């Protein structure tokens, strides 16, 4: 999809739920457009919020949302789960016009309390032509704290950045590459999410606070790739020399392990049979048997080693 005012304007949108303190991604749902399977009478913002928060519902937990998600029906749904909502909200038909059109100076705020839904609606004039509304089911008596900002403003500003911080960390160190294949794009995103969440877990231990995110990602990639690279070296006979040299240099393998075939081709069949590794149009026949799988293999596809050298040393 295309979003004009985003740094990454083109891509696949994921609606995410992140922790406000650590920017840990807790849950995510791909956005499939307005035809996403939301029940009738429920907005997409309410549907996504309830689905994302479903595994983490707990008494007293607060969900902070932006104006695309926030609505009074969403606040009611969360209150049924004994949870709370704080978020900016766009002008809605059920909002009192007196508050939206109230004469305010720049920086001043006005608030109304809904006794039926136990929710507070605060309206602030941030510019001469712009107003911002915040809906909260936690703060019922807004009072000025700092530069005409109430504690409702301060709470929202302190908890609104979980998803944005997560996106920034994923963009700073990313494995994504330019591609037209959307499954591959999703795979890149999943890898970025896993690396970021793994780093949050790793830093949770006070002994691991000195390592940087870039160093952690580099070490993680090396450790995950090492078993597969060494496995490819086992079949170095069929690899180009430059790839063998590159793997040996990157993973500091001084001598690439040889192919673990029969240690000594002493086993023989009763009569000659076709080599199972030769192509079908070849009629190579031999009596030599592999010491491990007991299949016939010709001299071209066999390696003779002593017992000590047949064990790969990584």
C-alpha atoms as one frame of an Amber mdcrd trajectory, in Angstrom:
protein
   0.000   0.000   0.000   0.992   3.668  -0.325   1.040   6.123   2.607   2.140
   9.585   1.557   3.241  10.993   4.941   5.353   7.991   6.030   9.161   7.665
   5.611   8.645   4.277   3.897   5.781   5.198   1.600   5.394   1.826  -0.151
   5.116  -1.532   1.549   2.935  -4.023   3.410   1.286  -2.535   6.494   1.352
  -4.380   9.801  -0.860  -3.181  12.653   1.213  -3.768  15.798   0.920  -3.767
  19.570   4.195  -2.782  21.296   5.284  -2.279  24.884   5.647   1.417  25.714
   8.790   1.029  27.855  10.953  -1.452  25.936   9.440  -1.171  22.407   8.968
  -4.960  22.422   6.564  -6.086  19.692   3.856  -8.149  21.403   1.415  -8.812
  18.573   0.799  -7.869  14.933  -1.841  -8.332  12.222  -1.358  -7.639   8.488
  -3.612  -4.864   7.196  -5.538  -6.200   4.183  -7.500  -3.044   3.371 -11.002
  -1.959   4.222 -12.317  -5.427   3.394 -10.602  -6.908   6.458 -12.966  -9.361
   8.137 -14.323  -7.063  10.852 -17.880  -7.793  12.096 -20.661  -5.465  11.008
 -21.058  -2.387  13.154 -17.418  -2.457  14.378 -14.834  -0.083  12.965 -11.487
  -1.379  11.769  -9.710   0.548  14.539 -11.789  -1.146  17.228 -11.456  -4.559
  15.557  -7.658  -4.398  15.313  -7.252  -3.072  18.853  -9.405  -5.770  20.417
  -7.744  -8.551  18.399  -4.233  -7.332  19.257  -4.986  -6.884  22.955  -6.917
 -10.154  23.345  -3.893 -12.276  24.462  -2.823  -9.590  26.958  -6.081  -8.653
  28.635  -5.576  -7.977  32.335  -7.297  -5.831  34.908  -6.012  -2.237  34.975
  -3.915  -2.471  31.791  -3.898   0.732  29.682  -3.928   0.770  25.858  -2.619
   3.925  24.150  -3.764   4.507  20.567  -3.682   7.221  17.913  -6.682   8.863
  16.268  -7.181   6.072  13.669  -8.040   3.567  16.417  -9.609   5.627  19.211
 -13.382   5.749  19.573 -15.967   5.691  22.351 -17.198   2.162  21.414 -13.600
   0.951  21.730 -13.398   2.476  25.219 -16.602   0.678  26.186 -15.298  -2.652
  24.847 -12.047  -2.315  26.814 -13.923  -1.357  29.973 -15.841  -4.633  29.758
 -12.433  -6.343  30.062 -11.535  -4.020  32.988  -8.943  -2.296  30.783  -8.471
   1.395  29.985  -7.960   3.521  26.888  -5.977   6.723  26.307  -5.632   8.166
  22.819  -6.138  11.056  20.473  -9.486  11.014  18.691 -10.878  12.634  15.578
 -14.109  14.676  15.763 -17.054  12.255  15.939 -20.823  12.822  15.654 -21.354
  11.847  19.309 -18.943  14.520  20.579 -20.495  17.682  22.072 -20.241  20.583
  19.640 -19.932  22.987  22.562 -16.535  21.528  23.450 -15.263  21.303  19.865
 -16.204  24.930  19.149 -15.346  26.339  22.584 -13.350  29.573  22.379  -9.817
  28.706  23.529  -6.518  30.511  23.351  -3.529  28.730  21.792  -2.254  26.194
  24.351  -5.407  26.226  26.502  -7.490  23.108  27.143 -11.054  22.263  28.104
 -12.438  18.912  29.266 -15.787  17.183  29.712 -16.553  14.064  31.739 -19.045
  11.418  30.584 -20.626   9.917  33.704 -22.368   7.143  31.772 -19.212   5.786
  30.087 -16.756   7.039  32.751 -14.608   8.733  30.102 -12.955  12.141  29.861
 -12.721  14.100  26.616 -10.075  16.833  26.584  -9.774  19.387  23.776  -6.659
  21.544  23.353  -6.016  24.285  20.827  -2.433  23.685  19.688  -2.552  26.194
  16.814  -4.920  28.920  15.708  -6.410  26.513  13.153  -5.819  23.165  14.837
  -7.324  21.401  17.815  -6.387  18.039  19.361  -8.851  15.854  21.255  -7.767
  13.160  23.737 -10.101  10.504  25.135  -9.205   8.831  28.431 -10.898   6.375
  30.771  -8.109   6.778  33.362  -7.749  10.532  33.975 -10.936  12.167  35.203
  -9.619  15.423  36.706  -7.075  16.939  34.304  -4.900  19.562  35.965  -2.072
  21.658  34.527   1.387  20.177  35.129   3.888  21.775  32.732   3.454  24.656
  30.248  -0.341  24.330  30.136  -0.023  20.568  29.656  -2.160  18.401  31.904
  -1.128  15.055  33.361  -3.335  13.506  30.661  -1.054  15.057  28.015   2.032
  13.904  29.879   0.774  10.316  30.150  -0.126  10.166  26.448   3.235  11.621
  25.372   5.091   9.123  27.585   3.269   6.030  26.264   2.479   6.824  22.625
   5.915   6.013  21.183   6.095   2.223  21.499   5.322   1.415  17.854   7.288
   4.388  16.474  10.369   3.431  18.499  10.061  -0.152  17.304   9.887   0.982
  13.658  12.969   3.170  14.132  15.026   0.350  15.632  14.004  -2.016  12.828
  14.888   0.600  10.192  18.294   1.401  11.730  19.546  -2.198  11.424  17.549
  -4.089   8.817  18.025  -7.101   6.584  15.409  -5.901   4.074  16.280  -5.802
   0.383  14.472  -4.366  -2.605  12.077  -6.969  -3.974   8.783  -7.284  -5.822
   7.857 -10.533  -4.097   5.543  -9.739  -1.204   6.157 -13.075   0.649   9.869
 -12.240   0.704   9.049  -8.743   1.985   7.037 -10.293   4.830   9.964 -12.628
   5.606  12.353  -9.665   5.859   9.932  -7.961   8.236   9.635 -11.061  10.421
  13.428 -11.344  10.667  13.680  -7.667  11.687  10.988  -8.189  14.329  12.689
 -11.298  15.725  16.099  -9.588  15.926  14.660  -6.530  17.709  12.689  -8.629
  20.206  15.684 -10.888  20.820  17.824  -7.840  21.586  15.230  -6.568  24.085
  15.342  -9.954  25.851  19.141  -9.966  25.748  19.422  -6.469  27.239  17.021
  -7.403  30.031  19.995  -9.075  31.733  22.077  -6.280  33.367  25.295  -8.073
  32.355  24.458  -7.643  28.652  23.862  -3.892  28.575  27.251  -3.025  27.041
  26.777  -4.710  23.662  25.312  -2.538  20.913  22.342  -3.482  18.769  24.517
  -3.689  15.634  27.059  -5.984  17.310  24.254  -8.180  18.657  22.678  -8.505
  15.194  26.056  -9.313  13.634  26.872 -11.996  16.223  23.387 -13.474  15.890
  23.691 -13.718  12.095  27.103 -15.375  12.352  25.907 -17.957  14.874  22.761
 -18.779  12.921  24.594 -19.072   9.595  27.613 -21.075  10.791  25.983 -24.573
  10.902  24.533 -24.135   7.401  27.798 -22.808   5.972  29.804 -25.709   7.412
  27.198 -28.124   6.089  27.779 -26.724   2.601  31.514 -27.238   3.046  30.854
 -30.938   3.518  29.862 -31.000  -0.162  32.672 -28.737  -1.313  33.307 -30.997
  -4.289  30.204 -29.496  -5.938  30.822 -25.867  -4.830  32.761 -23.243  -6.778
  36.172 -22.497  -5.313  35.362 -18.856  -4.588  32.362 -19.869  -2.418  34.455
 -22.444  -0.547  37.144 -19.830   0.053  34.596 -17.226   1.161  32.933 -19.556
   3.693  36.303 -20.670   5.049  37.443 -17.031   5.425  34.269 -15.665   7.030
  33.906 -18.495   9.543  37.672 -18.917  10.050  37.767 -22.548   8.936  41.418
 -23.239   8.115  40.696 -26.562   6.474  37.259 -27.193   5.109  35.900 -30.539
   6.320  35.984 -33.278   3.734  32.931 -35.138   2.525  32.159 -37.851   5.088
  31.851 -40.855   2.814  33.244 -44.302   3.515  36.429 -44.226   5.653  37.908
 -47.099   3.662  36.306 -48.651   0.640  36.933 -52.243   1.718  33.318 -53.359
   1.470  32.436 -54.841  -1.899  29.318 -56.146  -3.523  29.039 -59.653  -4.970
  28.728 -58.292  -8.501  29.034 -54.966 -10.226  26.150 -52.522  -9.942  25.471
 -49.025 -11.241  26.765 -46.084  -9.172  23.773 -44.386  -7.541  25.415 -40.937
  -7.784  26.181 -41.039 -11.503  23.641 -39.554 -13.948  21.114 -41.865 -15.550
  22.777 -41.723 -18.962  26.026 -43.072 -17.476  26.574 -46.793 -17.277  29.387
 -46.779 -14.710  29.388 -49.991 -12.705  31.381 -50.873  -9.602  31.564 -53.305
  -6.702  32.593 -50.653  -4.113  30.049 -49.976  -1.359  29.719 -46.915   0.858
  30.663 -47.834   4.421  27.709 -45.879   5.833  24.713 -46.297   3.509  25.931
 -49.528   1.804  25.164 -48.158  -1.679  27.422 -48.659  -4.670  29.588 -45.621
  -5.510  32.219 -45.413  -8.226  35.742 -44.120  -7.707  34.776 -40.643  -8.955
  32.164 -40.273  -6.206  34.170 -41.879  -3.402  36.699 -40.442  -0.986  39.217
 -42.564   0.885  40.196 -41.379   4.372  41.627 -42.822   7.538  39.426 -43.090
  10.628  40.882 -39.933  12.174  40.397 -37.714   9.114  36.849 -38.980   8.471
  35.551 -37.043  11.518  34.967 -33.362  10.529  36.767 -30.880  12.765  34.772
 -27.595  12.914
